[in-house]
Amino acid sequence: MAEATTTGGPAAGVRWDLSHLYAGPDDPQIEKDLAGALAAANDFAARHRGRVASLGAAELARAVDELEAISEPAARVGAFAGLLFAADTQTPRNGALLQHVQERGTEIRNALVFFELEWLAVDAGRAEALLGDSALARRRHFLAAMRRYREYVLSEPEERVLAECHNTGSAAWSRLFDQIMTDLVFEVSIGGELRKLSEEETLALLYGADRETRRAAAAGLSAGLRANARVLGFIFNILVQDKAADDRRRRYPHAMAARHLANEAKRESVDALLEACVARYDLVTRYYRLKARLLGLPSLADYDRYAPLGGAEGQRSFAEAREIVTSAYRDFSPRMAEIAGRFFAERWIDAELRPGKRGGAFSASTVPAVHPYVLLNYTGNLRDVMTVAHELGHGVHQSLASAQGLFEQDTPLTTAETASVFGEMLVFRRLMREEKDPTVRLALLCGKLEDAFATVFRQVAMTRFEQALHGARRAEGELPLERVNELWMDANRPMFGDSVELSDDYAWWWLYIPHFVHSPFYCYAYAFGELLVLALLRRYDEEGPAFVPRYLALLEAGGSDAPERLLAAIGLDIADPGFWRGGLDLLEELLEQAEALAAQPSRAAP
Ligand SMILES: [Zn+2]
């Protein structure tokens, strides 16, 4: 993580108050809580070890309640140590506390791990009968979700051998990929000078205003990837084959099955999402045609996709950001605004820039008895205002879901970004309502469209590529690099149509995407999350205020059930392609607005 090097910024003095968790790193309560949790865990184990299979429904419910109560103080200390460290990574004391708490946490978890193992060993018939008992109603999802890998688990000795081989197998190949990419130096010629740059620096140049620099960055990136294609391509082939072997051993029905299981997502819903998106690739083509016009180019090259359009550079104080975000939230729901307001008023936010503070932004749910904390590095640009909206969306979601308790407050990946992206959209709409300058309005629209395209269509194209890659490897054996290039181009071309010229160089750009190496099929979760929000917003537009309590109920439910079922409970069927089309229609409306603004003669030339 990047760290801030300047002090203060437009949010100078905005620091969180962690005393709601503990008085400070020396608070004696920290050790008391850790020791208490470990003693309680050992006591729990003494009473339950070897007996989980014989517990009745009511006893099982009580056991889970007890487990949750034991985990709570440990989670509280863990949250405190993590936040203290994020706010100041340089004080050695903070790092040492974090390490200490992690070690003690492992001790406590190890004392309790028997519970899960014994629960997984309960045979299917008995588990089903228990889960159907009303005494277990509140814990049904938690206990059922724990068992979802059961069908795919191998025998204990097999699992042990696989776990041992993992570190010198796929994990080692993944790490080698990271090491090669970290060490790779890309040569980019800028203004006649040859610069040696890292991958990150090279990619950053693609967002620059100067076209020649973007072209040179793309050429440098391609040359660097091509020079290492033999070894990187070999790693890809090995990992894809390793996954095929693992899927076969565990009898997963298809290459995406393990990921769907982890996401608690049904195949039909993901397929409906992918199909709905592929059917609207025309939106991407239309947008890039518009962007070419706005940039004054006859057509876009692949390295022009991220070129800046300008017009949204204004600075905003932190007080303004607070006002924009809370009013946008209030327009939707006063209750949401009230919760967001507490983050500012009660010092649950750390927003100033400080040396040693972690970079980026996050919202941490901590424990249900306290409240979430939000970390920001606020510099005052429009992107940062959107980040405030994003993180407070998480914060509101976490606050509402805390009633579900420690074990079920957090959602799986696919719905984790619901409230954050929804919050950003509310702020975007308010800014659009208030902004009169057509140049700024157009910049806001294009920014939103490009964000949405990056999280929806690009991720769908990458998922299509992975489907083709894993399918081809299983059918054809080790794949020559040219074959993978072809699969990559086949997955990307339909999305860009004739709006972007994809060069032969672009054919190699699959080589640097870390998700393909580290977490196969991770990418669709981004598209799922973003499009879910757009579809929800569409429902709000159609239903008006009646939608608000249903949306809040969805947030309050946290991770207490699978996303499909939580959405079904408020009348939404995500296995229906029509649901996803609602979100895509909303994107089309934004695109139409942008096209109309761009056609206005009053708009200043780029
Ligand atoms: Zn987020």
Coordinates of C-alpha atoms and ligand atoms in Angstrom, one line a residue:
M1 CA 0.0 0.0 0.0
A2 CA 1.2 3.5 -0.8
E3 CA 1.6 5.8 2.2
A4 CA 0.9 9.5 2.4
T5 CA 4.0 11.6 2.4
T6 CA 2.3 15.0 3.0
T7 CA 0.6 16.1 6.2
G8 CA -2.9 17.5 6.5
G9 CA -4.5 18.2 3.2
P10 CA -8.1 19.4 2.9
A11 CA -9.2 17.1 5.7
A12 CA -6.5 18.2 8.2
G13 CA -7.4 17.3 11.8
V14 CA -10.1 14.7 10.8
R15 CA -8.9 11.8 12.8
W16 CA -10.9 8.9 14.2
D17 CA -11.3 8.2 17.9
L18 CA -10.4 4.6 18.5
S19 CA -11.2 4.8 22.3
H20 CA -14.6 3.4 21.5
L21 CA -12.7 0.1 21.1
Y22 CA -9.9 0.5 23.7
A23 CA -8.3 3.4 25.5
G24 CA -5.0 2.9 23.8
P25 CA -2.4 0.2 22.9
D26 CA -1.6 -0.1 26.7
D27 CA -5.2 -0.5 27.8
P28 CA -5.0 -3.5 30.2
Q29 CA -8.4 -4.6 28.9
I30 CA -6.7 -5.8 25.7
E31 CA -4.8 -8.6 27.5
K32 CA -7.8 -9.4 29.7
D33 CA -10.0 -9.8 26.6
L34 CA -7.4 -12.1 24.8
A35 CA -6.8 -14.2 27.9
G36 CA -10.6 -14.4 28.6
A37 CA -11.3 -15.5 25.0
L38 CA -8.6 -18.2 25.1
A39 CA -9.9 -19.5 28.5
A40 CA -13.5 -19.5 27.2
A41 CA -12.4 -21.3 24.0
N42 CA -10.6 -24.0 26.0
D43 CA -13.5 -24.4 28.3
F44 CA -15.9 -24.7 25.3
A45 CA -13.6 -27.3 23.7
A46 CA -13.5 -29.3 27.0
R47 CA -17.3 -29.5 27.0
H48 CA -18.0 -30.1 23.3
R49 CA -15.0 -31.8 21.7
G50 CA -16.1 -35.2 20.4
R51 CA -19.7 -34.4 21.0
V52 CA -20.8 -32.1 18.2
A53 CA -22.4 -35.0 16.2
S54 CA -24.6 -35.8 19.2
L55 CA -25.9 -32.3 19.9
G56 CA -29.7 -31.7 19.4
A57 CA -30.9 -28.7 17.4
A58 CA -31.4 -26.4 20.5
E59 CA -28.0 -27.4 21.9
L60 CA -26.3 -26.8 18.6
A61 CA -27.9 -23.3 18.4
R62 CA -26.6 -22.6 21.9
A63 CA -23.2 -23.8 21.0
V64 CA -23.0 -21.4 18.0
D65 CA -24.2 -18.6 20.2
E66 CA -21.4 -19.4 22.6
L67 CA -18.8 -19.6 19.8
E68 CA -19.9 -16.2 18.6
A69 CA -19.7 -14.7 22.1
I70 CA -16.1 -16.2 22.5
S71 CA -15.0 -14.8 19.2
E72 CA -16.3 -11.3 19.9
P73 CA -13.6 -10.0 22.3
A74 CA -10.9 -11.5 20.1
A75 CA -12.4 -9.8 17.0
R76 CA -12.6 -6.5 19.0
V77 CA -8.9 -6.6 19.8
G78 CA -8.1 -7.7 16.2
A79 CA -10.1 -4.7 14.8
F80 CA -8.4 -2.3 17.2
A81 CA -4.9 -3.5 16.4
G82 CA -5.6 -3.4 12.7
L83 CA -7.0 0.2 12.8
L84 CA -4.2 1.4 15.0
F85 CA -1.6 0.0 12.5
A86 CA -3.4 1.4 9.5
A87 CA -3.5 4.9 11.0
D88 CA 0.2 4.8 11.8
T89 CA 2.3 2.0 10.3
Q90 CA 5.6 3.6 11.4
T91 CA 5.4 3.3 15.2
P92 CA 7.0 -0.1 15.9
R93 CA 4.6 -0.5 18.9
N94 CA 1.6 -0.7 16.6
G95 CA 3.2 -3.4 14.3
A96 CA 4.2 -5.4 17.4
L97 CA 0.7 -5.3 18.8
L98 CA -0.8 -6.4 15.5
Q99 CA 1.6 -9.3 15.4
H100 CA 0.9 -10.3 19.0
V101 CA -2.9 -10.1 18.5
Q102 CA -2.7 -12.2 15.3
E103 CA -0.7 -14.9 17.1
R104 CA -3.1 -15.0 20.0
G105 CA -6.0 -15.0 17.6
T106 CA -4.6 -18.1 15.9
E107 CA -4.3 -19.8 19.3
I108 CA -8.0 -19.1 20.0
R109 CA -9.1 -20.3 16.6
N110 CA -7.0 -23.4 16.8
A111 CA -8.7 -24.3 20.1
L112 CA -12.1 -24.1 18.3
V113 CA -11.4 -25.6 14.9
F114 CA -12.6 -29.0 16.0
F115 CA -16.2 -27.6 16.0
E116 CA -16.3 -27.0 12.3
L117 CA -14.6 -30.3 11.5
E118 CA -17.0 -32.3 13.6
W119 CA -20.0 -30.4 12.2
L120 CA -18.8 -31.2 8.6
A121 CA -18.4 -34.9 9.6
V122 CA -22.1 -35.1 10.6
D123 CA -23.8 -37.2 7.9
A124 CA -26.1 -35.5 5.4
G125 CA -29.4 -36.9 6.5
R126 CA -28.9 -36.0 10.2
A127 CA -27.6 -32.5 9.3
E128 CA -30.6 -31.8 7.1
A129 CA -33.0 -32.9 9.9
L130 CA -31.2 -30.6 12.3
L131 CA -31.1 -27.6 9.9
G132 CA -34.9 -28.1 9.3
D133 CA -35.6 -27.7 13.1
S134 CA -37.0 -24.3 14.1
A135 CA -34.7 -24.1 17.1
L136 CA -31.8 -23.6 14.6
A137 CA -33.7 -21.1 12.4
R138 CA -31.3 -18.2 13.2
R139 CA -28.2 -20.3 12.6
R140 CA -29.4 -22.3 9.6
H141 CA -27.5 -20.3 6.9
F142 CA -24.3 -20.1 9.0
L143 CA -24.2 -23.8 9.6
A144 CA -25.4 -24.8 6.1
A145 CA -22.9 -22.5 4.4
M146 CA -20.1 -24.1 6.5
R147 CA -21.0 -27.5 4.9
R148 CA -21.1 -26.3 1.3
Y149 CA -17.7 -27.7 0.4
R150 CA -18.5 -31.1 1.9
E151 CA -19.2 -32.9 -1.3
Y152 CA -16.0 -31.8 -2.8
V153 CA -13.6 -32.5 0.1
L154 CA -11.4 -35.5 -0.3
S155 CA -10.2 -37.9 2.4
E156 CA -8.1 -36.5 5.3
P157 CA -4.8 -38.1 4.1
E158 CA -5.5 -36.9 0.5
E159 CA -6.2 -33.4 1.7
R160 CA -3.1 -33.3 3.8
V161 CA -0.9 -34.4 0.9
L162 CA -2.6 -31.8 -1.4
A163 CA -2.1 -29.0 1.2
E164 CA 1.6 -29.9 1.5
C165 CA 2.1 -30.0 -2.3
H166 CA 0.2 -26.7 -2.7
N167 CA 3.1 -24.6 -1.4
T168 CA 5.6 -26.1 -3.9
G169 CA 2.9 -26.4 -6.6
S170 CA 0.3 -23.8 -7.7
A171 CA 1.2 -21.4 -4.8
A172 CA 4.9 -21.4 -5.9
W173 CA 4.0 -20.8 -9.6
S174 CA 1.7 -17.9 -8.5
R175 CA 4.5 -16.4 -6.5
L176 CA 7.0 -16.8 -9.3
F177 CA 4.6 -14.9 -11.5
D178 CA 4.5 -12.0 -9.0
Q179 CA 8.2 -12.0 -8.7
I180 CA 8.8 -11.8 -12.4
M181 CA 6.2 -9.1 -12.8
T182 CA 7.7 -7.1 -9.9
D183 CA 11.2 -7.3 -11.3
L184 CA 10.1 -6.6 -14.9
V185 CA 11.5 -3.3 -16.3
F186 CA 9.6 -1.8 -19.2
E187 CA 11.5 0.6 -21.5
V188 CA 9.3 3.5 -22.5
S189 CA 10.6 6.3 -24.8
I190 CA 9.3 9.7 -23.7
G191 CA 10.4 12.8 -25.5
G192 CA 13.4 11.1 -27.0
E193 CA 14.5 9.8 -23.6
L194 CA 14.4 6.0 -22.9
R195 CA 12.9 5.5 -19.4
K196 CA 13.0 2.3 -17.4
L197 CA 9.7 1.8 -15.6
S198 CA 7.8 -0.7 -13.4
E199 CA 4.6 -2.3 -14.6
E200 CA 2.6 0.1 -12.4
E201 CA 4.4 3.2 -13.7
T202 CA 3.9 2.0 -17.3
L203 CA 0.2 1.4 -16.9
A204 CA -0.2 4.8 -15.2
L205 CA 1.1 6.5 -18.4
L206 CA -1.9 5.1 -20.3
Y207 CA -4.1 7.6 -18.3
G208 CA -2.0 10.6 -19.4
A209 CA -3.2 13.4 -21.7
D210 CA -0.4 13.1 -24.2
R211 CA -1.1 10.6 -27.0
E212 CA 2.5 10.0 -28.0
T213 CA 3.3 9.1 -24.3
R214 CA 0.3 6.7 -24.2
R215 CA 1.5 5.1 -27.5
A216 CA 5.0 4.7 -26.2
A217 CA 3.8 3.3 -22.9
A218 CA 1.7 0.7 -24.7
A219 CA 4.6 -0.2 -27.0
G220 CA 6.9 -0.5 -24.0
L221 CA 4.5 -2.7 -22.0
S222 CA 3.9 -5.0 -25.1
A223 CA 7.7 -5.4 -25.7
G224 CA 8.3 -6.2 -22.0
L225 CA 5.5 -8.8 -21.9
R226 CA 6.6 -10.3 -25.3
A227 CA 10.1 -10.7 -24.1
N228 CA 8.9 -12.7 -21.0
A229 CA 6.0 -14.4 -22.8
R230 CA 7.7 -17.8 -22.8
V231 CA 8.0 -18.1 -19.1
L232 CA 4.8 -16.2 -18.2
G233 CA 2.9 -18.3 -20.7
F234 CA 4.4 -21.5 -19.2
I235 CA 3.2 -20.4 -15.7
F236 CA -0.3 -19.8 -17.2
N237 CA -0.4 -23.3 -18.8
I238 CA 0.7 -25.0 -15.6
L239 CA -1.8 -23.2 -13.4
V240 CA -4.7 -23.8 -15.8
Q241 CA -3.8 -27.5 -15.9
D242 CA -3.4 -27.6 -12.1
K243 CA -6.9 -26.2 -11.7
A244 CA -8.3 -28.8 -14.2
A245 CA -6.7 -31.6 -12.2
D246 CA -8.0 -30.2 -8.9
D247 CA -11.5 -29.8 -10.3
R248 CA -11.4 -33.4 -11.6
R249 CA -10.2 -34.8 -8.3
R250 CA -12.9 -33.0 -6.4
R251 CA -15.5 -33.7 -9.0
Y252 CA -16.5 -30.1 -9.7
P253 CA -18.9 -30.2 -12.6
H254 CA -17.3 -27.3 -14.5
A255 CA -14.4 -24.8 -14.3
M256 CA -16.4 -22.0 -12.6
A257 CA -18.1 -24.3 -10.0
A258 CA -15.6 -23.8 -7.2
R259 CA -15.8 -20.0 -7.6
H260 CA -19.6 -20.0 -7.6
L261 CA -19.5 -22.0 -4.4
A262 CA -17.2 -19.6 -2.7
N263 CA -19.4 -16.7 -3.8
E264 CA -22.6 -18.4 -2.8
A265 CA -23.8 -17.7 -6.3
K266 CA -25.9 -20.0 -8.5
R267 CA -24.7 -20.9 -12.0
E268 CA -28.0 -19.7 -13.6
S269 CA -27.6 -16.2 -12.1
V270 CA -24.1 -15.8 -13.2
D271 CA -24.9 -17.1 -16.7
A272 CA -27.9 -14.7 -16.9
L273 CA -25.6 -11.8 -15.9
L274 CA -22.9 -12.7 -18.5
E275 CA -25.5 -13.2 -21.3
A276 CA -27.2 -9.9 -20.5
C277 CA -23.9 -8.1 -20.6
V278 CA -22.6 -9.7 -23.8
A279 CA -25.9 -8.8 -25.5
R280 CA -25.2 -5.1 -24.7
Y281 CA -21.6 -4.9 -25.9
D282 CA -23.0 -2.3 -28.4
L283 CA -23.0 0.2 -25.5
V284 CA -19.2 -0.1 -25.2
T285 CA -18.8 0.4 -29.0
R286 CA -21.1 3.4 -28.9
Y287 CA -19.2 5.0 -26.0
Y288 CA -15.8 4.6 -27.5
R289 CA -17.0 6.2 -30.8
L290 CA -18.2 9.1 -28.7
K291 CA -14.9 9.3 -26.9
A292 CA -13.0 9.4 -30.2
R293 CA -15.1 12.4 -31.2
L294 CA -14.5 14.1 -27.9
L295 CA -10.7 13.6 -28.1
G296 CA -10.8 14.8 -31.7
L297 CA -9.4 11.5 -33.1
P298 CA -10.7 9.8 -36.2
S299 CA -10.7 6.5 -34.3
L300 CA -9.3 5.2 -31.0
A301 CA -6.2 3.0 -30.7
D302 CA -6.2 0.5 -27.8
Y303 CA -3.9 2.9 -25.8
D304 CA -6.5 5.8 -26.1
R305 CA -9.1 4.0 -24.0
Y306 CA -8.1 5.7 -20.7
A307 CA -7.2 9.1 -22.1
P308 CA -8.5 11.9 -19.8
L309 CA -11.4 14.1 -21.1
G310 CA -11.0 16.9 -18.6
G311 CA -13.6 19.2 -17.1
A312 CA -14.0 17.7 -13.6
E313 CA -10.9 19.0 -12.0
G314 CA -12.5 21.2 -9.3
Q315 CA -11.4 20.9 -5.6
R316 CA -13.8 20.4 -2.7
S317 CA -13.1 20.9 1.0
F318 CA -13.9 18.0 3.3
A319 CA -16.8 19.9 4.8
E320 CA -18.2 20.1 1.2
A321 CA -17.7 16.4 0.7
R322 CA -19.6 15.7 3.9
E323 CA -22.4 18.0 2.8
I324 CA -22.6 16.5 -0.7
V325 CA -22.6 12.9 0.6
T326 CA -25.0 13.3 3.5
S327 CA -27.5 15.3 1.4
A328 CA -27.4 12.8 -1.5
Y329 CA -28.0 10.0 1.1
R330 CA -30.9 12.1 2.7
D331 CA -32.6 12.5 -0.7
F332 CA -32.9 8.7 -0.8
S333 CA -33.5 7.9 2.9
P334 CA -33.2 10.2 6.0
R335 CA -32.3 7.1 8.0
M336 CA -29.3 6.4 5.8
A337 CA -28.2 10.1 6.1
E338 CA -28.6 9.9 9.8
I339 CA -26.3 6.9 10.1
A340 CA -23.8 8.5 7.7
G341 CA -23.9 11.7 9.7
R342 CA -22.8 9.8 12.9
F343 CA -19.5 8.8 11.1
F344 CA -18.6 12.5 10.8
A345 CA -20.1 13.7 14.1
E346 CA -18.7 11.0 16.3
R347 CA -15.3 10.7 14.9
W348 CA -15.6 7.3 13.2
I349 CA -13.5 8.7 10.2
D350 CA -9.8 9.3 9.7
A351 CA -9.5 11.4 6.5
E352 CA -6.4 13.6 6.8
L353 CA -3.1 12.9 5.0
R354 CA -0.3 11.7 7.4
P355 CA 3.1 10.2 6.8
G356 CA 3.0 6.6 7.8
K357 CA -0.7 6.3 7.3
R358 CA -1.9 3.5 5.1
G359 CA -2.9 4.5 1.5
G360 CA -6.2 4.0 -0.1
A361 CA -9.5 3.8 1.7
F362 CA -11.6 1.2 3.5
S363 CA -14.5 0.7 6.0
A364 CA -13.9 -1.8 8.7
S365 CA -17.0 -3.4 10.3
T366 CA -15.2 -4.2 13.7
V367 CA -17.7 -5.8 16.1
P368 CA -21.5 -5.5 16.4
A369 CA -21.2 -3.9 19.9
V370 CA -19.2 -0.9 18.6
H371 CA -19.5 0.6 15.1
P372 CA -17.5 0.6 11.8
Y373 CA -14.6 2.9 11.2
V374 CA -13.7 4.5 7.8
L375 CA -10.2 5.3 6.6
L376 CA -9.7 7.9 3.8
N377 CA -6.8 9.8 2.4
Y378 CA -8.7 12.9 1.3
T379 CA -7.1 15.2 -1.3
G380 CA -10.2 17.0 -2.4
N381 CA -10.6 16.0 -6.0
L382 CA -13.9 14.6 -7.4
R383 CA -12.6 11.1 -7.3
D384 CA -12.1 11.5 -3.5
V385 CA -15.6 12.8 -3.0
M386 CA -16.8 9.6 -4.7
T387 CA -14.6 7.6 -2.4
V388 CA -16.2 9.3 0.7
A389 CA -19.6 8.2 -0.8
H390 CA -18.3 4.7 -1.4
E391 CA -16.8 4.1 2.0
L392 CA -19.8 5.6 3.8
G393 CA -22.0 3.2 1.8
H394 CA -19.9 0.3 3.2
G395 CA -20.2 2.0 6.7
V396 CA -24.0 2.3 6.5
H397 CA -24.3 -1.3 5.3
Q398 CA -22.1 -2.5 8.1
S399 CA -24.0 -0.5 10.7
L400 CA -27.3 -1.8 9.5
A401 CA -26.1 -5.4 9.3
S402 CA -24.5 -5.4 12.7
A403 CA -27.8 -6.7 14.2
Q404 CA -27.0 -10.0 12.5
G405 CA -24.1 -10.6 14.9
L406 CA -20.5 -11.2 14.3
F407 CA -20.9 -14.4 12.3
E408 CA -23.4 -13.1 9.8
Q409 CA -22.9 -9.4 9.5
D410 CA -20.5 -9.6 6.5
T411 CA -21.7 -10.5 3.0
P412 CA -20.0 -12.6 0.3
L413 CA -17.9 -10.9 -2.4
T414 CA -20.7 -10.5 -4.9
T415 CA -22.8 -8.3 -2.7
A416 CA -20.1 -6.7 -0.5
E417 CA -20.0 -3.7 -2.8
T418 CA -23.8 -3.1 -3.0
A419 CA -24.2 -0.2 -0.7
S420 CA -20.9 1.4 -1.6
V421 CA -21.5 1.6 -5.3
F422 CA -25.2 2.5 -4.6
G423 CA -23.9 5.4 -2.5
E424 CA -21.6 6.6 -5.3
M425 CA -24.5 6.6 -7.7
L426 CA -26.6 8.7 -5.4
V427 CA -23.9 11.2 -5.1
F428 CA -23.3 11.1 -8.9
R429 CA -26.9 11.9 -9.5
R430 CA -27.0 14.8 -7.0
L431 CA -23.9 16.3 -8.6
M432 CA -25.5 15.9 -12.0
R433 CA -28.6 17.7 -10.8
E434 CA -26.7 20.6 -9.4
E435 CA -24.1 21.1 -12.0
K436 CA -25.0 23.6 -14.7
D437 CA -21.8 23.8 -16.8
P438 CA -22.2 21.4 -19.7
T439 CA -18.5 20.6 -20.0
V440 CA -18.4 19.5 -16.3
R441 CA -21.6 17.5 -16.7
L442 CA -20.2 15.7 -19.7
A443 CA -17.0 14.9 -17.8
L444 CA -19.1 13.6 -14.9
L445 CA -21.1 11.4 -17.2
C446 CA -18.0 10.0 -19.1
G447 CA -16.2 9.3 -15.8
K448 CA -19.2 7.4 -14.5
L449 CA -19.6 5.4 -17.8
E450 CA -15.9 4.6 -17.9
D451 CA -16.0 3.4 -14.3
A452 CA -19.0 1.2 -15.0
F453 CA -17.5 -0.2 -18.2
A454 CA -14.3 -1.1 -16.4
T455 CA -16.3 -3.0 -13.7
V456 CA -19.0 -4.5 -15.9
F457 CA -18.0 -5.1 -19.5
R458 CA -14.3 -5.4 -19.2
Q459 CA -14.7 -8.0 -16.4
V460 CA -17.3 -9.9 -18.4
A461 CA -14.9 -10.0 -21.4
M462 CA -12.2 -11.3 -19.1
T463 CA -14.5 -14.0 -17.7
R464 CA -15.3 -15.0 -21.3
F465 CA -11.6 -15.3 -21.9
E466 CA -11.1 -17.4 -18.9
Q467 CA -14.0 -19.7 -19.9
A468 CA -12.4 -20.1 -23.3
L469 CA -8.9 -20.6 -21.8
H470 CA -9.9 -23.3 -19.3
G471 CA -12.1 -25.0 -21.9
A472 CA -9.3 -25.0 -24.5
R473 CA -6.6 -26.3 -22.1
R474 CA -8.9 -29.2 -21.1
A475 CA -9.7 -30.1 -24.7
E476 CA -6.4 -29.3 -26.5
G477 CA -3.6 -29.9 -23.9
E478 CA -0.8 -27.4 -23.4
L479 CA -1.6 -24.2 -25.4
P480 CA 0.8 -22.4 -27.6
L481 CA 1.1 -18.7 -26.8
E482 CA -0.4 -17.8 -30.2
R483 CA -3.5 -19.8 -29.3
V484 CA -4.0 -18.0 -26.0
N485 CA -3.5 -14.6 -27.8
E486 CA -6.3 -15.7 -30.2
L487 CA -8.6 -16.6 -27.3
W488 CA -7.9 -13.2 -25.7
M489 CA -8.6 -11.3 -28.9
D490 CA -11.8 -13.3 -29.6
A491 CA -13.1 -12.4 -26.1
N492 CA -12.2 -8.7 -26.5
R493 CA -13.1 -7.9 -30.1
P494 CA -16.9 -8.3 -29.9
M495 CA -16.9 -5.8 -27.0
F496 CA -15.0 -3.0 -28.9
G497 CA -16.5 -3.7 -32.3
D498 CA -15.1 -1.2 -34.7
S499 CA -14.7 1.5 -32.1
V500 CA -11.2 0.7 -30.9
E501 CA -8.3 -0.6 -33.1
L502 CA -6.8 -3.5 -31.3
S503 CA -3.2 -3.9 -32.4
D504 CA -1.2 -7.1 -32.6
D505 CA 0.5 -5.9 -29.5
Y506 CA -2.8 -6.0 -27.6
A507 CA -3.0 -9.7 -28.2
W508 CA -0.3 -10.1 -25.4
W509 CA -2.1 -8.1 -22.7
W510 CA -3.7 -11.1 -21.0
L511 CA -0.2 -11.8 -19.7
Y512 CA -0.2 -9.2 -16.9
I513 CA -3.7 -9.7 -15.4
P514 CA -3.0 -11.1 -11.9
H515 CA -6.5 -12.4 -11.3
F516 CA -6.1 -15.0 -14.0
V517 CA -3.1 -16.4 -12.1
H518 CA -4.2 -15.9 -8.4
S519 CA -8.0 -16.3 -8.4
P520 CA -9.5 -17.9 -11.5
F521 CA -13.0 -16.5 -12.3
Y522 CA -12.7 -13.8 -9.7
C523 CA -13.6 -11.1 -12.2
Y524 CA -17.3 -11.7 -12.6
A525 CA -17.9 -10.7 -9.0
Y526 CA -17.0 -7.1 -10.0
A527 CA -19.6 -7.1 -12.8
F528 CA -22.1 -8.8 -10.6
G529 CA -21.7 -6.2 -7.9
E530 CA -21.8 -3.1 -10.2
L531 CA -24.7 -4.3 -12.3
L532 CA -26.7 -5.4 -9.2
V533 CA -26.5 -1.8 -8.0
L534 CA -27.6 -0.4 -11.4
A535 CA -30.5 -2.9 -11.5
L536 CA -31.5 -1.9 -7.9
L537 CA -31.3 1.7 -8.8
R538 CA -33.5 1.0 -11.8
R539 CA -36.1 -0.6 -9.5
Y540 CA -35.9 2.5 -7.3
D541 CA -36.6 4.7 -10.3
E542 CA -39.6 2.6 -11.2
E543 CA -41.1 2.1 -7.7
G544 CA -40.1 5.4 -6.0
P545 CA -40.2 5.6 -2.2
A546 CA -41.7 2.1 -1.8
F547 CA -38.4 0.7 -2.8
V548 CA -36.5 2.4 0.0
P549 CA -37.5 0.1 2.9
R550 CA -36.9 -3.0 0.8
Y551 CA -33.4 -1.8 0.0
L552 CA -32.7 -1.0 3.7
A553 CA -34.0 -4.5 4.6
L554 CA -31.5 -6.0 2.1
L555 CA -28.7 -4.1 3.8
E556 CA -29.9 -5.1 7.3
A557 CA -29.8 -8.7 6.3
G558 CA -26.0 -8.6 5.9
G559 CA -24.7 -12.1 5.2
S560 CA -27.5 -13.9 7.0
D561 CA -28.5 -15.8 3.8
A562 CA -27.2 -16.4 0.3
P563 CA -27.5 -13.3 -1.9
E564 CA -30.0 -15.0 -4.3
R565 CA -32.4 -15.7 -1.4
L566 CA -32.0 -12.3 0.2
L567 CA -32.8 -10.6 -3.1
A568 CA -35.7 -13.0 -3.7
A569 CA -37.0 -12.0 -0.3
I570 CA -37.4 -8.4 -1.6
G571 CA -38.9 -9.6 -4.9
L572 CA -35.9 -9.6 -7.1
D573 CA -35.0 -12.6 -9.3
I574 CA -31.3 -12.5 -10.4
A575 CA -31.5 -15.7 -12.4
D576 CA -33.8 -13.7 -14.8
P577 CA -31.8 -11.9 -17.5
G578 CA -34.5 -9.2 -17.4
F579 CA -33.3 -8.2 -14.0
W580 CA -29.8 -7.5 -15.2
R581 CA -31.1 -5.8 -18.4
G582 CA -32.7 -3.2 -16.1
G583 CA -29.2 -2.2 -14.9
L584 CA -27.9 -2.1 -18.5
D585 CA -30.8 0.1 -19.6
L586 CA -29.7 2.6 -17.0
L587 CA -26.2 2.6 -18.4
E588 CA -27.7 3.2 -21.9
E589 CA -29.6 6.2 -20.5
L590 CA -26.4 7.7 -19.1
L591 CA -24.8 7.1 -22.5
E592 CA -27.7 8.9 -24.3
Q593 CA -27.3 11.8 -22.0
A594 CA -23.6 12.0 -22.8
E595 CA -24.2 11.8 -26.5
A596 CA -26.8 14.6 -26.3
L597 CA -24.5 16.8 -24.3
A598 CA -21.6 16.2 -26.7
A599 CA -23.9 17.2 -29.6
Q600 CA -24.7 20.6 -28.0
P601 CA -23.0 23.4 -29.9
S602 CA -22.6 25.5 -26.7
R603 CA -20.2 23.0 -25.2
A604 CA -16.6 24.2 -25.3
A605 CA -14.3 22.4 -27.7
P606 CA -11.9 19.8 -26.1
Ligands
ZN1 ZN -15.7 -1.0 -1.7

